[in-house]
Each structure stands twice: as C-alpha cells, then as structure tokens.
C-alpha cells in the first residue's frame, strides 16, 4: 500500500501516507525522450495565471458537455409525465426498464474511460458527444417501447465514454490538491442541468404543438449535443502543453507541474497493465467504488422519479416540473462549495460523510412525513446530499492512486461497481409504491447512511496506514509534535528515490521534511562501468554496440539494486532510470533498454541532449543558494552550457534550454587523441570548431540584462560547474590550493579564480605524475585530464567574461529531485533545513541572544564590525547546533564540532561554500571549550586559513558567546520572557592606553537575580574571561602571508551584572 498515495497535502490523512511513500528516483544509464523535458522551478505568479486560464476553459467546457449529457439522460423523467407513458404504453415495469437498460450498457462499457489516454482527448470527446446527441434526438421518433429500449442502450454506451473519464482527464491538468474543486465544477453540471431541465420541460410541455410534447422535449434537448460536438474538437486541449491559449512560459510551468506530479509531460498516452492489477488489489479503490454504488442508488433515481414524487404530493404535472428546479439549484451551489471546502481543509472523508448524512436525513423525511412542506424540504436535503457527495468521491479515488493508469483503472472500477447502483435505484420506485414511495425512499436513506459509514471507514483505514508507516519511517523525535500528528507534504511527490546515473551510480534519497531541501542520500553505490568507453572496446577501435558482457554487468547491478530498493521500501512506480549521452547514442540502445526492462521491469527514460543540460542546470541550482551565472555540465559523452538564476526557490534558465555538444570528457579525449595523431592542423581545427560552437551557444543563450549588468558590475560572470569531468579538475585545484593539505574533502562549494582554474599546464603535470595520488581523482579521471584541460582552454577563450568558478555536486540525480520539490521547499535555506532536526525547543530565543552579542554598527576608530558572512541564517543555524554535540563524550565534543561540516552532521548539506563550512566549524568547538588534541589543532589551523582574518576572529568570539549561553540554558529551553535568566547587551567604546586610543567592545551580561547562584556566577565568570582573552592583542589573528605584527582583533570587556 505504500506506493499508492501520491503528493497529498500535509494535513490530509485521507490522501497520503506520510513522509515515506512516494518514492522517486533518478537514473542515467538510460533516460526519457524530448517530450519529457524537465523544467525549472515553478513561478507562483505564472502558475496562478495558468490555473486561471485552465479554469476558464477546461472545467467549464467539460461541465457544459456533461450538462448536455445529463439532460439527454434524465429528460426521460420529464417525458414520462408529459405523455410518453400513454403514447408508448409503458405499463408495469416498462418505464423502470428504460432507466435500467441505460445503466446496463453504461456499466458494461465503463472501460472506455481509458480511451482518454489511448486517443487524443479532443477527438474522443467529439466522437462520443456527437454519437449520444444523435441517439438522444432519435428518441423523438420512436414509436414503441422496444425501440426506446434500443436507443437507451446505445445512449448508455456513448455516455459511458464521456462522464466517467472526465475526472481522469482533469487529473492531466491539475494537481491533486486542486482536483476536488475542478471535479466539483464539472459534476455540478448534473444538478444545474436538473435545475433548468424542469423549467425547460415546463416550457416545452406547457404548449400544444402538433408534435407530442415529449417528442419535442427530446428534439430540443438532443440536437444541441450534436452541434456542441464541434467544441471539444477545436477547444479541448489534450494536455496543458498543447493548449493554444497558453503562452510558452505558462506551458513551461505546466510541464513542470506535470513532471512534479507524475514524472511525465505528455499524459494522454499508453497504459501500464501492471498498474491495472495493482489497482484491483487495492482496498482503497474498493471502498470508493462501494461508496459510489451506494450513492448511485439514490443519485440515479432522484432525477427520473422526482417529478413524479412531487406530482404525487398533490401538484399538477406542469407545476411538478417547475418545482424540481429549486432543490437542484441548491444542490448545484452545495456541490461547488463542498468540493472547495474539502480542498481547503484537505478532509475529503469528512465531507463525504457529512453530505451523505444530510442526504440520508432528506430521504428519511420523504419516507416518514406526510406534510407536503416537510417532504419538499426533504427533497432539498436529499438533492443537497447526493450530488455533492459524489462530487467529492470522484476526486478522492484519483487522490489515492499513483500513476495515470492506476487513476484510470480506479475510475473504471469505481464506475463498474458504482454504476450497478442505478440497477437497484431504478427498480425501487414501482408504480405500486405511489404516492409516497415509502419503500424506495427508505432504501435510499439506508444506502446514504451506508455511504457515511464507508467514508468514515476509508478515512480510518488511511489514518491507520499512515500511523503504521509513521512508525516504520517516522522522522526523528526532534521534529515538532505538530509534524508527529500529521502527515508530511512533500509536494514534489517523492520521499525515497532510486537513482541510477551516469557513471554508473545508484542512490536512494530521503526527501522527508524537514531536510527535504538538501535531498540527503541514504544509500549510494557505484559500478565502475563506462558505457561510453565500452562502445570503443572493439578490436578495430571503432565505435560499436555496447558489448553483451557489459550489458550483463549493468543488468546484474540493476537487479541487485532492485533488491536494495525493496529493502528501503521504494515502490516500483517511483524508481526512475534515466539515461544520458552514452545510452542515447549507442547503436544498440533499444536492445540495451529492453534487456533492462525484461530483467527489472523498469522502463528506461532517455534524456535528450537538451534535457540533459536542463537537468544539469537544475542540479547546479540545488547545490547552491541565490545563484546567478553561467552553468556547465561535463559528463562522459557530452557537455552542456546555459545560464541559471535562482531566486527565492524559483529557478530560471535560458528560454533556449541548454546547448549540448559531444565534448564529454571521454568523447573529447578520444577525438583529441585522434587529432593529435593527425598533427597540429587537426588539433587546431578541433579547437576552432569548439570555440565556434561555444561562442555561438553563448550568443544564442539570450543572457538576460540583469545577469549582464551584474557581470559588468562585478567584473565578470560566475561560472557554475558540475559533472564528473569538472569535479576531477576541481579536486586537482584543491590539491594545489594555498592551504595544504586542503581540509575540506567536499567538492561542492569550492571556488576558484579564473587564473587558477585556467592554469592547465600545472594541473596536467600533477595528473600525469604516476606517483602523485590526488584525492577525488581516480586513474580514469586522471586519464581524462588532458581532454578537460583542452576544454578549459577553449572555455576561457570563448567565454572571456568569466570571473570566478564554483564547483557543484549537483548532477542528474540532484537536478531531477530538485525539480520535483515543491516551491515552498526549494525556497528554504538548505543550511537551516539541515540544522532543523538538531534545534532546541527555544531555537529562536537562543538565536536572538547570540545576535544581541554582535554589534549592529561599526566601531568609531577602526570600523570593526562582524563580517557580512555572519548572516541572520548562519546565526540561526548556529543556534540550531548549539546542543547537537551535547551527548558526545566530553573529550570528543570539540573535535566532533570541529568536523561537523566536513564529516559530521552538516557534511550532507549540498549548498554550503567552503568558507561557510569553515566558519561554522570554527565557531562550534569554542562553544565546548575548543579542547583539541594536536591533530585537531592542525586541522583547525588549516580551517582558519580558509577564511579572512576578520571572519576568523569573530568566529572565536561568537563561539565563546555561545558557550556562555549554553552555561545559562544547558537544556536549550528558554523560559517565557517574564522568567528570563540572562540578557546580553553590546556597545562600542574607546579607551586611551599608552597615549593611543583603541576600540573596545563592551559586552554586558545581565543575570537575573533569582537564578544568580554562586555556581552559575563562577561558571559565567570563567567563560567571560575566555571571551576577553580572544580580544587580547597576542590572540589577534595574523594573516599567514603578512609580516604585520598586529593582525586583526578587537579588545573585549565583559561585565556581569545582576538584576532583579
């Protein structure tokens, strides 16, 4: 059951299993085609505009067509009391059989709901609308009960191809949390049709035409359907990306929404037969089907018998037609309102239960009361319960099924079972039951009560499943109690994801809150297989198919990974196998992918070269915060370039996507080797080709003015690099950095100047030295360094505006998963997402105390002030981590804190610069006294060299302030304001010493008298002395490359005062 509920809102236990279900995967030994383009993050303003346009056209058009269908289906009730009963000799149960035969064919042909996915929706809609319109009109010409039976049977066939599949079609356009209201808008056409059906019938049947009134009724209400059949052909889009009324920007957002929900862009195609079987075995699908059956007993009988029921209250036939309108109009309003409220409250089960109860009470009044007013009020309640309940059941079944095929099969099952209800509903009002139809009304009431119980039962089942899976996959206790009581919304739909990517790499990522933004990996593995190199392993040295033995190895690794996915409870439908250049261009690519599917059951999704670049750009965005610049990805077979701007979680890239060239590290290495064998001319031609391609790509990228202006102001672009080829180059740069050995083993966030990045000769010398072992550079990567150096030389000449380079860990996996995260998650600061699990109960109060120790204005003499890197979020993260190492043995606390950003709790944060890692690693040990062993002292010294002298000094100062706060609040719990224990105040002062005026930072520690114990005061006095020591001139930070004796520092004076 774990894989069946996707992307439900956080508070909705009815539509989602918590932060453990939806499983995602990215992979690249095979991948999707061009139509599956993965888009940048969604701009909320564009998304709102998109929804408005969709709402104006899709639900309204479909509702209008359903209104016509409902008129054509149910006008037989009006026709009966307008003379058809006498003209066609409808004696005995003949009229009831006219109703039943419609639902027999309607039920038998329910499978047509999947035709929306097989045929283009606009074509299928036009066909069925025209067909039932012709049949409805032909009813006017029938002369016998047998002829009418045949026409009603045919009408059931074609209406079964429309109504049951429309909610399924709507799921192509809307997210789950948006679907309820849109289904309500569509289904509200039923009571709306019934509203004016009575009035229309009243107008038609009140005259005295030559043609029988009931025949005119069928013509007037049937012919419009024939005419309306042209509307979907021209105005119903097959999916959002084919909608002519949307701009390209809106289509891009629609593509992203579709990918975030299902991993696909084009939804109206293909059926996965396995998913059909899974749906049939799903208890939730049967619950909703039984609810639909139960409601349909009442739903089917109400429109066709209501005129007769009202007439038997004592009204004339004509007045009975008119009096059916008010209850239906109220039902129309309740249908829309209830689906809207259910969406907002995210409580579909309670809505269905409440509405069913209302309907049941209405039928009880109809069965038990003799007073006309009370019975007519019962009609209002019945109509206001039955129609809206069904409008909420349909989106509920769609919410609780995973793939498009499962949603389609869920709708079919819903209707196969549910449409059996009308068989009963049309038989429980025999003529012998007149005038009050007590038995029929009682049966309807019983079934509506039964629907109430089923709705509550399904809600209980979902809540139980959520609770069971919470125990199995629950987030750490550090999460808030509110999160413990509700399911977690992941918007991007995946909590665990399997990733098989370029290299070949396998990983499983946990996207459960609160750490979803950093996409932590809970399992990873790598197969030392190069699919690109394998294609050149033939004896003639020419490119050929992927060898069988390599395919066998890949398949074997995937089969093993499938077992691992089962261990982590990754559902099959959420494992994504993505392939890039090597698979895309392999001569036997189709055979390779078929072998994988046969062995694992997994479809390989092929990334086009444009998509590969786009995902790489999104991977870059996932690896940093507020990025703006050019982005490149270097794989084995290709390299891509685009521009990227990420602001507040919204990622924008070039409207042209990215430009991809066959200059991957392995591919370029082969071409470069061949060119050098041919001589300098060939090598020069290769360089000129690459230069021309990169320059043309840069011109075609349409770099926005904001990015160009920022580059002008800052002296050039930032260039963000990802991909294995570039990472190898980055590790070489790190090995030659000023600080050696380099203390941070993580490539992500490492920055290099243009000059050092372009020092290709030095780096090639290191890579070519067989005795030189460089961390992060395998023998295979080292063999590709000449090709990467060649590419770097071309890049620096073709892109002269590049100022600095930042290396990113982001790649196919990161880009794929980041694209699926909801906007509110992408908006989060990754650092705070990573530290949130360690936060104390009073994190905000602790942060405010720390901030109060940082002066807001510069000193008067030397303008000393905290550096800009000491941001509000960084101090918040420090507050989160203040107690993270409290359970570590005392002798190891400082060391654990020192390594927290490199090998400890923050090593998985994928967006920290190396400077930020060093800052946090320098602050945190001071909180525990900075008691280091000699080896740790060396590590601290190297970290100090990664930051500026200003940053280094303020790290030591703030760390010791943190120690003072920890002394006062050892548990991290800060009492209410009225029970405060300590307050900090800072101010600048100047003192004269040795005929020289100097800046002094005065820190006043105000201790509340009620907690001012001797022990606490002594402890604070020791910590205050440590704070003052950091301000002594001998402890100031001196630059390692400077002869200056002073260095950087600030004198500090700490005063401890006691206040009442």
Coordinates of C-alpha atoms in Angstrom, one line a residue, residues 129-447:
X129 CA -20.8 13.8 -27.7
X130 CA -21.9 13.7 -31.4
X131 CA -23.0 10.0 -31.0
X132 CA -25.1 10.4 -28.0
X133 CA -26.6 13.6 -29.4
X134 CA -27.8 11.8 -32.5
X135 CA -29.3 9.0 -30.4
X136 CA -30.9 11.4 -27.9
X137 CA -32.6 13.2 -30.8
X138 CA -33.7 9.9 -32.4
X139 CA -35.8 9.2 -29.3
X140 CA -38.3 11.7 -30.6
X141 CA -39.1 9.4 -33.5
X142 CA -39.5 6.1 -31.6
X143 CA -43.0 4.6 -31.7
X144 CA -42.6 1.6 -29.3
X145 CA -41.2 0.6 -26.0
X146 CA -38.8 -1.8 -27.8
X147 CA -37.4 1.0 -30.0
X148 CA -36.9 3.2 -27.0
X149 CA -35.1 0.4 -25.1
X150 CA -32.6 0.0 -28.0
X151 CA -31.9 3.8 -28.1
X152 CA -31.4 4.0 -24.4
X153 CA -29.0 1.1 -24.5
X154 CA -26.9 2.9 -27.3
X155 CA -27.0 6.1 -25.3
X156 CA -25.6 4.4 -22.3
X157 CA -22.7 3.1 -24.4
X158 CA -21.6 6.6 -25.6
X159 CA -22.3 8.5 -22.4
X160 CA -20.1 5.9 -20.7
X161 CA -17.3 7.0 -22.9
X162 CA -17.6 10.6 -21.6
X163 CA -18.7 11.3 -18.0
X164 CA -16.7 8.6 -16.1
X165 CA -13.4 9.6 -17.7
X166 CA -13.6 13.3 -17.3
X167 CA -12.3 13.4 -13.7
X168 CA -9.4 11.3 -15.0
X169 CA -8.8 13.8 -17.8
X170 CA -8.9 16.7 -15.3
X171 CA -6.0 14.9 -13.5
X172 CA -3.9 15.6 -16.6
X173 CA -4.3 19.4 -15.9
X174 CA -4.5 19.8 -12.1
X175 CA -2.5 18.7 -9.1
X176 CA -4.2 16.5 -6.5
X177 CA -5.0 19.3 -4.1
X178 CA -6.5 21.3 -7.0
X179 CA -8.6 18.4 -8.4
X180 CA -11.5 18.4 -6.0
X181 CA -12.9 21.8 -6.8
X182 CA -12.5 21.2 -10.6
X183 CA -14.3 17.9 -10.3
X184 CA -17.0 19.7 -8.4
X185 CA -17.3 22.4 -11.1
X186 CA -17.7 19.6 -13.7
X187 CA -20.1 17.4 -11.7
X188 CA -22.1 20.5 -10.6
X189 CA -23.5 20.4 -14.2
X190 CA -25.7 17.5 -13.1
X191 CA -27.8 19.4 -10.6
X192 CA -27.6 22.5 -12.7
X193 CA -29.0 20.6 -15.7
X194 CA -31.7 19.3 -13.4
X195 CA -32.4 22.8 -12.3
X196 CA -33.5 24.2 -15.6
X197 CA -34.5 20.8 -17.0
X198 CA -37.6 21.1 -15.1
X199 CA -38.1 24.7 -16.2
X200 CA -37.3 23.8 -19.8
X201 CA -39.6 20.8 -19.7
X202 CA -42.2 23.1 -18.2
X203 CA -41.9 25.5 -21.1
X204 CA -41.9 22.8 -23.8
X205 CA -44.7 20.7 -22.4
X206 CA -47.0 23.6 -21.4
X207 CA -47.8 24.3 -25.1
X208 CA -49.9 22.4 -27.5
X209 CA -47.8 21.7 -30.6
X210 CA -48.8 19.3 -33.3
X211 CA -46.0 17.1 -32.2
X212 CA -46.3 15.4 -28.9
X213 CA -44.7 17.5 -26.1
X214 CA -42.4 14.7 -25.0
X215 CA -41.1 14.3 -28.6
X216 CA -40.4 18.0 -28.8
X217 CA -38.6 17.7 -25.5
X218 CA -36.2 15.0 -26.9
X219 CA -35.5 17.1 -30.0
X220 CA -35.0 20.4 -28.2
X221 CA -32.6 18.8 -25.7
X222 CA -30.9 16.3 -28.1
X223 CA -29.9 18.4 -31.1
X224 CA -27.7 20.8 -29.1
X225 CA -25.4 17.9 -28.3
X226 CA -24.9 17.2 -32.0
X227 CA -23.9 20.8 -32.5
X228 CA -21.8 21.0 -29.4
X229 CA -19.7 18.1 -30.5
X230 CA -17.6 20.5 -32.5
X231 CA -16.5 22.4 -29.4
X232 CA -14.1 19.8 -27.9
X233 CA -12.5 19.2 -31.4
X234 CA -11.3 22.8 -31.5
X235 CA -11.2 24.0 -27.9
X236 CA -10.3 21.0 -25.7
X237 CA -6.5 20.6 -25.4
X238 CA -5.1 17.1 -25.0
X239 CA -2.8 18.3 -22.2
X240 CA -1.6 21.7 -20.9
X241 CA 1.4 21.8 -23.2
X242 CA -0.9 21.5 -26.3
X243 CA -3.2 24.3 -25.2
X244 CA -3.1 27.1 -27.8
X245 CA -4.4 29.7 -25.3
X246 CA -1.3 29.3 -23.1
X247 CA 1.9 31.2 -23.6
X248 CA 5.2 29.4 -23.8
X249 CA 6.1 30.4 -20.3
X250 CA 2.8 29.0 -19.0
X251 CA 3.3 25.8 -20.9
X252 CA 6.7 25.5 -19.3
X253 CA 5.1 25.8 -15.9
X254 CA 2.5 23.3 -16.9
X255 CA 5.3 20.9 -18.0
X256 CA 7.0 21.3 -14.7
X257 CA 3.8 20.7 -12.7
X258 CA 3.2 17.5 -14.7
X259 CA 6.7 16.3 -14.1
X260 CA 6.5 17.1 -10.4
X261 CA 3.3 15.0 -10.2
X262 CA 4.0 12.0 -12.4
X263 CA 7.4 12.4 -13.9
X264 CA 5.8 12.8 -17.4
X265 CA 4.8 15.7 -19.5
X266 CA 2.6 14.1 -22.1
X267 CA 0.0 12.2 -20.2
X268 CA -2.6 11.2 -22.8
X269 CA -0.9 8.1 -24.0
X270 CA -0.2 4.5 -23.1
X271 CA -1.4 2.1 -20.4
X272 CA 0.8 0.2 -17.9
X273 CA -1.0 -3.2 -17.5
X274 CA 0.7 -4.0 -14.2
X275 CA -0.8 -0.9 -12.6
X276 CA -4.3 -2.2 -13.5
X277 CA -3.7 -5.3 -11.4
X278 CA -2.3 -3.3 -8.5
X279 CA -5.5 -1.2 -8.5
X280 CA -7.8 -4.2 -8.5
X281 CA -6.0 -5.4 -5.3
X282 CA -6.1 -2.1 -3.6
X283 CA -8.7 -1.9 -0.8
X284 CA -9.0 1.9 -1.1
X285 CA -10.3 1.5 -4.6
X286 CA -13.0 -0.9 -3.5
X287 CA -14.0 1.4 -0.6
X288 CA -14.6 4.3 -3.0
X289 CA -16.3 2.0 -5.5
X290 CA -18.8 0.8 -2.8
X291 CA -19.4 4.4 -1.8
X292 CA -20.2 5.3 -5.4
X293 CA -22.5 2.3 -5.7
X294 CA -24.4 3.3 -2.5
X295 CA -24.7 6.9 -3.6
X296 CA -25.8 5.9 -7.1
X297 CA -28.8 4.0 -5.8
X298 CA -30.2 7.4 -4.7
X299 CA -28.4 9.5 -7.4
X300 CA -29.9 7.6 -10.3
X301 CA -33.4 7.5 -9.1
X302 CA -33.8 11.1 -7.9
X303 CA -33.8 13.0 -11.3
X304 CA -36.0 10.5 -13.1
X305 CA -38.6 10.0 -10.3
X306 CA -38.5 13.4 -8.6
X307 CA -41.1 15.0 -11.0
X308 CA -43.4 12.0 -10.3
X309 CA -42.7 12.2 -6.5
X310 CA -43.6 16.0 -6.4
X311 CA -46.6 15.4 -8.6
X312 CA -47.8 12.8 -6.2
X313 CA -47.6 15.4 -3.4
X314 CA -50.6 16.9 -5.0
X315 CA -49.2 19.3 -7.5
X316 CA -50.2 19.3 -11.2
X317 CA -47.8 17.7 -13.7
X318 CA -46.8 21.1 -15.0
X319 CA -46.1 22.5 -11.6
X320 CA -44.2 19.4 -10.6
X321 CA -41.8 20.0 -13.5
X322 CA -41.1 23.5 -12.2
X323 CA -40.8 22.6 -8.6
X324 CA -37.9 20.3 -9.3
X325 CA -35.7 23.4 -10.1
X326 CA -35.1 24.9 -6.6
X327 CA -33.7 21.8 -4.9
X328 CA -31.4 21.2 -7.8
X329 CA -30.1 24.7 -7.8
X330 CA -29.3 24.5 -4.1
X331 CA -27.5 21.2 -4.8
X332 CA -25.5 22.9 -7.6
X333 CA -24.3 25.5 -5.1
X334 CA -23.5 22.9 -2.4
X335 CA -21.6 20.8 -4.9
X336 CA -19.2 23.6 -5.7
X337 CA -18.9 24.9 -2.1
X338 CA -18.3 21.4 -0.6
X339 CA -15.5 20.5 -3.0
X340 CA -13.9 23.9 -2.4
X341 CA -14.1 23.5 1.3
X342 CA -12.8 19.9 1.2
X343 CA -9.8 21.0 -0.9
X344 CA -9.0 23.9 1.5
X345 CA -9.5 21.8 4.7
X346 CA -7.9 18.7 3.0
X347 CA -10.6 16.5 4.5
X348 CA -12.4 14.6 1.8
X349 CA -13.6 11.8 4.0
X350 CA -15.4 14.1 6.5
X351 CA -17.0 16.0 3.6
X352 CA -18.4 12.8 2.0
X353 CA -19.6 11.5 5.4
X354 CA -21.4 14.8 6.3
X355 CA -23.0 15.2 2.9
X356 CA -24.2 11.6 2.9
X357 CA -25.7 12.1 6.3
X358 CA -27.6 15.2 5.0
X359 CA -28.9 13.2 2.0
X360 CA -30.0 10.3 4.3
X361 CA -32.0 12.7 6.5
X362 CA -33.7 14.1 3.4
X363 CA -34.8 10.6 2.4
X364 CA -36.0 9.8 5.9
X365 CA -38.2 12.9 5.7
X366 CA -39.6 11.8 2.3
X367 CA -40.3 8.3 3.7
X368 CA -41.9 9.2 7.0
X369 CA -43.6 12.6 6.7
X370 CA -47.0 13.2 5.2
X371 CA -46.8 17.0 5.4
X372 CA -46.2 18.4 2.0
X373 CA -43.8 21.1 3.2
X374 CA -41.7 18.7 5.2
X375 CA -41.5 16.3 2.3
X376 CA -40.5 19.1 -0.1
X377 CA -37.8 20.2 2.5
X378 CA -36.7 16.5 2.4
X379 CA -36.2 16.9 -1.4
X380 CA -33.8 19.8 -0.8
X381 CA -31.8 17.8 1.7
X382 CA -31.7 14.7 -0.5
X383 CA -30.5 16.7 -3.5
X384 CA -28.0 18.7 -1.4
X385 CA -26.5 15.5 -0.1
X386 CA -26.4 13.0 -3.0
X387 CA -24.9 15.2 -5.8
X388 CA -22.2 16.9 -3.7
X389 CA -21.2 13.5 -2.1
X390 CA -20.5 12.0 -5.5
X391 CA -18.6 15.2 -6.5
X392 CA -16.3 14.5 -3.5
X393 CA -16.0 10.8 -4.0
X394 CA -14.6 11.0 -7.5
X395 CA -11.5 13.2 -6.7
X396 CA -10.9 11.1 -3.6
X397 CA -10.3 8.0 -5.8
X398 CA -8.0 10.0 -8.0
X399 CA -6.1 11.3 -5.0
X400 CA -5.4 7.8 -3.7
X401 CA -4.0 6.2 -6.8
X402 CA -0.4 6.8 -8.0
X403 CA 0.1 6.5 -11.8
X404 CA -2.1 7.7 -14.6
X405 CA -3.0 4.1 -15.4
X406 CA -4.0 3.4 -11.8
X407 CA -6.1 6.6 -11.7
X408 CA -7.8 5.5 -14.9
X409 CA -8.4 2.0 -13.6
X410 CA -9.6 3.4 -10.3
X411 CA -12.2 5.4 -12.2
X412 CA -13.2 2.3 -14.2
X413 CA -13.5 0.2 -11.0
X414 CA -15.4 3.0 -9.3
X415 CA -17.9 3.1 -12.2
X416 CA -18.1 -0.7 -12.8
X417 CA -19.2 -1.2 -9.2
X418 CA -20.8 2.2 -8.7
X419 CA -23.0 2.1 -11.8
X420 CA -24.6 -1.1 -10.6
X421 CA -26.3 1.1 -8.1
X422 CA -28.7 2.5 -10.7
X423 CA -29.9 -1.1 -11.5
X424 CA -31.3 -1.1 -8.0
X425 CA -32.1 2.6 -7.8
X426 CA -34.3 2.4 -10.9
X427 CA -36.3 -0.6 -9.6
X428 CA -37.2 0.6 -6.1
X429 CA -39.9 3.0 -7.2
X430 CA -42.5 0.8 -8.8
X431 CA -45.9 2.2 -9.7
X432 CA -47.4 0.2 -6.9
X433 CA -45.4 2.4 -4.5
X434 CA -47.3 5.6 -5.3
X435 CA -48.0 8.1 -3.9
X436 CA -45.2 8.2 -1.2
X437 CA -42.8 5.5 -2.4
X438 CA -42.1 4.7 1.2
X439 CA -40.0 1.6 0.4
X440 CA -37.9 3.4 -2.2
X441 CA -37.3 6.4 0.0
X442 CA -36.3 4.1 2.9
X443 CA -33.9 2.1 0.7
X444 CA -32.2 5.4 -0.5
X445 CA -31.9 6.6 3.1
X446 CA -30.3 3.3 4.2
X447 CA -27.7 3.5 1.4

